[in-house]
mmCIF file of C-alpha atoms in Angstrom:
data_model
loop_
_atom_site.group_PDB
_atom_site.id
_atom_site.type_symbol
_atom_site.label_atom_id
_atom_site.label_comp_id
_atom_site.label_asym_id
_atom_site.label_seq_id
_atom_site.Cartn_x
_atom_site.Cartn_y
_atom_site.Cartn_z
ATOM 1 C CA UNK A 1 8.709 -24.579 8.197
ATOM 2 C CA UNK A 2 8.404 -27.663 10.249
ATOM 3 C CA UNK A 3 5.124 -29.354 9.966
ATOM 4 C CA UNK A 4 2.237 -28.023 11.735
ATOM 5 C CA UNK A 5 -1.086 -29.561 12.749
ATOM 6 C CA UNK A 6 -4.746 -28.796 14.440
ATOM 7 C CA UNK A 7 -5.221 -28.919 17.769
ATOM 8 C CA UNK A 8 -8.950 -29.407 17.456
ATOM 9 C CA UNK A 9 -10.774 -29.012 13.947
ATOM 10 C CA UNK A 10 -14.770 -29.073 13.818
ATOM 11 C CA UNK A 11 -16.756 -28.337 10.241
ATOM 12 C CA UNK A 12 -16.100 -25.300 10.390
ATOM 13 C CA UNK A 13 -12.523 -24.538 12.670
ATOM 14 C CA UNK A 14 -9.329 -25.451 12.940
ATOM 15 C CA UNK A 15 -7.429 -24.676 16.077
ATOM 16 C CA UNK A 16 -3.778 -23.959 16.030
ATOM 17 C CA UNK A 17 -1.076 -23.596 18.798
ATOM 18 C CA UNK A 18 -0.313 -19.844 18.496
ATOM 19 C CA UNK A 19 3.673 -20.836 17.765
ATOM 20 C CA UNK A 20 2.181 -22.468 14.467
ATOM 21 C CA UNK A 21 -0.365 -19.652 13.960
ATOM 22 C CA UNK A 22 2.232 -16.940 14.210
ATOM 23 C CA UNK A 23 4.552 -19.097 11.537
ATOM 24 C CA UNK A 24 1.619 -19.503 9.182
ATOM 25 C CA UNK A 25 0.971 -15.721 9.076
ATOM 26 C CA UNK A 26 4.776 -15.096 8.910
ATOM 27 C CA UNK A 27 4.949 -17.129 5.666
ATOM 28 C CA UNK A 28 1.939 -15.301 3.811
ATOM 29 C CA UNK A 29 3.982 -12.242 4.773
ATOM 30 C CA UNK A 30 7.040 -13.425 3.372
ATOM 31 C CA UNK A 31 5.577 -14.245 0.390
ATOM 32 C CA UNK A 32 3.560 -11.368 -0.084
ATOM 33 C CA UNK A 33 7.139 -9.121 -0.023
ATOM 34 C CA UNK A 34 8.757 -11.673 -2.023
ATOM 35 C CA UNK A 35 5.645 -11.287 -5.101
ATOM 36 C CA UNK A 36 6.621 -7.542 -4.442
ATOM 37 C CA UNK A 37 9.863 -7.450 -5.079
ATOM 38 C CA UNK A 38 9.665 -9.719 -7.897
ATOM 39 C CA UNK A 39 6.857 -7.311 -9.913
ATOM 40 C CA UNK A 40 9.318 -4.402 -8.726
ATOM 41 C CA UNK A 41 11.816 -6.192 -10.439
ATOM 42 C CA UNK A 42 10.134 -6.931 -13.634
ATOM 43 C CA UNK A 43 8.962 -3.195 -13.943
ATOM 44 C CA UNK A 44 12.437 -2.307 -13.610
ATOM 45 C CA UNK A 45 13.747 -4.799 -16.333
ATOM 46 C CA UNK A 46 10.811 -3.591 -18.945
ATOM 47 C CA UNK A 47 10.824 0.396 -17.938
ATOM 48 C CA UNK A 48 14.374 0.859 -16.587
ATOM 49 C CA UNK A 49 15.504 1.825 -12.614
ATOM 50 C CA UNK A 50 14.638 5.518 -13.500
ATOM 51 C CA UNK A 51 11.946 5.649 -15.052
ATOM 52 C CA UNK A 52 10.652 3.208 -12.165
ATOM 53 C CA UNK A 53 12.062 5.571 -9.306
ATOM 54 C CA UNK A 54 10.483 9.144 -11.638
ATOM 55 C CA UNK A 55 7.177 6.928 -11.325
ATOM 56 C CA UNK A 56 7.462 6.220 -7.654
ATOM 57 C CA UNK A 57 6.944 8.521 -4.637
ATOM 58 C CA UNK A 58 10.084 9.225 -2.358
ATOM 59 C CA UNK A 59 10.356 8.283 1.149
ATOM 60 C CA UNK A 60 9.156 11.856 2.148
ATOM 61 C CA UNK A 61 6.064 11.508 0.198
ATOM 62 C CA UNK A 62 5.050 8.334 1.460
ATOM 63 C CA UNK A 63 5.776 9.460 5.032
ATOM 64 C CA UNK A 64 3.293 12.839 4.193
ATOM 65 C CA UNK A 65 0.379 10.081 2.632
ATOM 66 C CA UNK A 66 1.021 8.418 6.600
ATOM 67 C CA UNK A 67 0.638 11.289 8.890
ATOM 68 C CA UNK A 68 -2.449 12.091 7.034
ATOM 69 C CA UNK A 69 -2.381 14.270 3.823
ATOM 70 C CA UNK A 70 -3.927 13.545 0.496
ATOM 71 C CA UNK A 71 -2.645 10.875 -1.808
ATOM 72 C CA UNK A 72 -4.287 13.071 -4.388
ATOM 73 C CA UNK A 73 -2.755 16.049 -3.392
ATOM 74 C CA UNK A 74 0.571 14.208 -3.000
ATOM 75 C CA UNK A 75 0.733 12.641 -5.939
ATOM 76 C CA UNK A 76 -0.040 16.224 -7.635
ATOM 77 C CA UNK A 77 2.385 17.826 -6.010
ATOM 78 C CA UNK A 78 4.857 14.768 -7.618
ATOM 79 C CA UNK A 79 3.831 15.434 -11.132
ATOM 80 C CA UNK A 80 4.154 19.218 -10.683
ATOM 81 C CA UNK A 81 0.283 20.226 -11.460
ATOM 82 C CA UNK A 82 -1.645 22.940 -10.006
ATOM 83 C CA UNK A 83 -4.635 22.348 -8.262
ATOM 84 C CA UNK A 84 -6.657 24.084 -11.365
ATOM 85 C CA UNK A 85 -4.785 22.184 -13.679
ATOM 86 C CA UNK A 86 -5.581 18.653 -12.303
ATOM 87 C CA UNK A 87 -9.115 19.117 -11.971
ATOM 88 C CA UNK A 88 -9.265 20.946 -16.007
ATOM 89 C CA UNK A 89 -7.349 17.336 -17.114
ATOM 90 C CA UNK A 90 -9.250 15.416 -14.935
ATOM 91 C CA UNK A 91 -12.542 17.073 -15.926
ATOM 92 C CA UNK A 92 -13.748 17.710 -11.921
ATOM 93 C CA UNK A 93 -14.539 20.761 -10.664
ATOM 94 C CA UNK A 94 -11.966 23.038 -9.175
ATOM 95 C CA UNK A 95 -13.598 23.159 -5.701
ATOM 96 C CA UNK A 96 -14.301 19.539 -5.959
ATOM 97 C CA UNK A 97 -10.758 18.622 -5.959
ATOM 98 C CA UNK A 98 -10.263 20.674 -3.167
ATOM 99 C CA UNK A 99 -12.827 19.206 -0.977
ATOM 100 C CA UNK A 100 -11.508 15.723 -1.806
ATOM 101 C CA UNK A 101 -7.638 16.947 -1.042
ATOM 102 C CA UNK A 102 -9.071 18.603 2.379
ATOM 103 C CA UNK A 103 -11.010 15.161 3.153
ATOM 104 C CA UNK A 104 -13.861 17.647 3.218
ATOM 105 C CA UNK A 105 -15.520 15.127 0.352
ATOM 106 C CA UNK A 106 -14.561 11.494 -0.428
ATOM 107 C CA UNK A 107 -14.872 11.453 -3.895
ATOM 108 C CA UNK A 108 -16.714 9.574 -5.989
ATOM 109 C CA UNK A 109 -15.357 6.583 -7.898
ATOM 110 C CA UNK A 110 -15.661 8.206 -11.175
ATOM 111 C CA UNK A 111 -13.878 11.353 -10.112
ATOM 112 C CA UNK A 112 -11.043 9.066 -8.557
ATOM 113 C CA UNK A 113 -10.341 7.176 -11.513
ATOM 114 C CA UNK A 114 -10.507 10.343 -13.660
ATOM 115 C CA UNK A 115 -8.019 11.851 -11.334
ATOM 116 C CA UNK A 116 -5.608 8.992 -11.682
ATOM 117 C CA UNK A 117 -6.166 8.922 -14.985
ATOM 118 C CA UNK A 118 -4.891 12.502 -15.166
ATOM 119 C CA UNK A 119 -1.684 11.588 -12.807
ATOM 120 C CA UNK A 120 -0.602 8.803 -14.578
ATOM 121 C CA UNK A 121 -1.059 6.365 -11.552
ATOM 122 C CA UNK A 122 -4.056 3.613 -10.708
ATOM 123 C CA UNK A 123 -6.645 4.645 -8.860
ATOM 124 C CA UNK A 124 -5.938 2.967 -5.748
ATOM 125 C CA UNK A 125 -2.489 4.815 -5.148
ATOM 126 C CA UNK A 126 -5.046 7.814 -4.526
ATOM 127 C CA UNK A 127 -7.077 5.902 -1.246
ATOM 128 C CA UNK A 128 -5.687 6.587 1.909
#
């Protein structure tokens, strides 16, 4: 990246060109996919590729999480539980679950970390 420099910088601003602005945030991106692929890479040395991709949600599943349905209920779904059976491990009520699948009810933290507790996965793979 060639060097870049303020336009105009007060106490509590610094004005870029947009050219260098656009760079800047192109390199944080960069190196946000390159951190990525590097902890991909060292889950895949210490677990092995399959147990990575048996861990991991397909395409298909991520593309069902965009156009709106439940992480929770995808991620159930995944690990082949019922509805009855995920809220029994997780300790929630039946009907609970369901109102947090339907986006009926958010869910409170403590029954989000108990459900991802009882998928296997951390409790932000369950936020839309």
């Amino acid at each position: 990246m060639a060097y870049i420099g303020p336009i105009a910088e007060t106490a509590d601003t610094v004005t870029l060109r947009r050219e260098d602005f656009d760079a800047l945030i192109a390199a944080a991106e960069e190196a946000s996919d390159r951190r990525a692929l590097a902890a991909f890479d060292t889950k895949v040395k210490r677990q092995g590729l399959e147990a990575v991709r048996a861990d991991s949600l397909t395409i298909e599943e991520v593309m069902q999480i965009a156009e709106g349905m439940s992480p929770i209920r995808v991620w159930r779904k995944r690990r082949g539980l019922t509805a009855r059976a995920l809220s029994e491990t997780a300790g929630i009520s039946p009907v609970y679950l369901s109102e947090i699948e339907t986006g009926k009810k958010p869910g409170s933290a403590v029954a989000i970390v108990a459900l991802a507790k009882a998928l296997g996965v951390d409790a932000s793979d369950l936020l839309p």
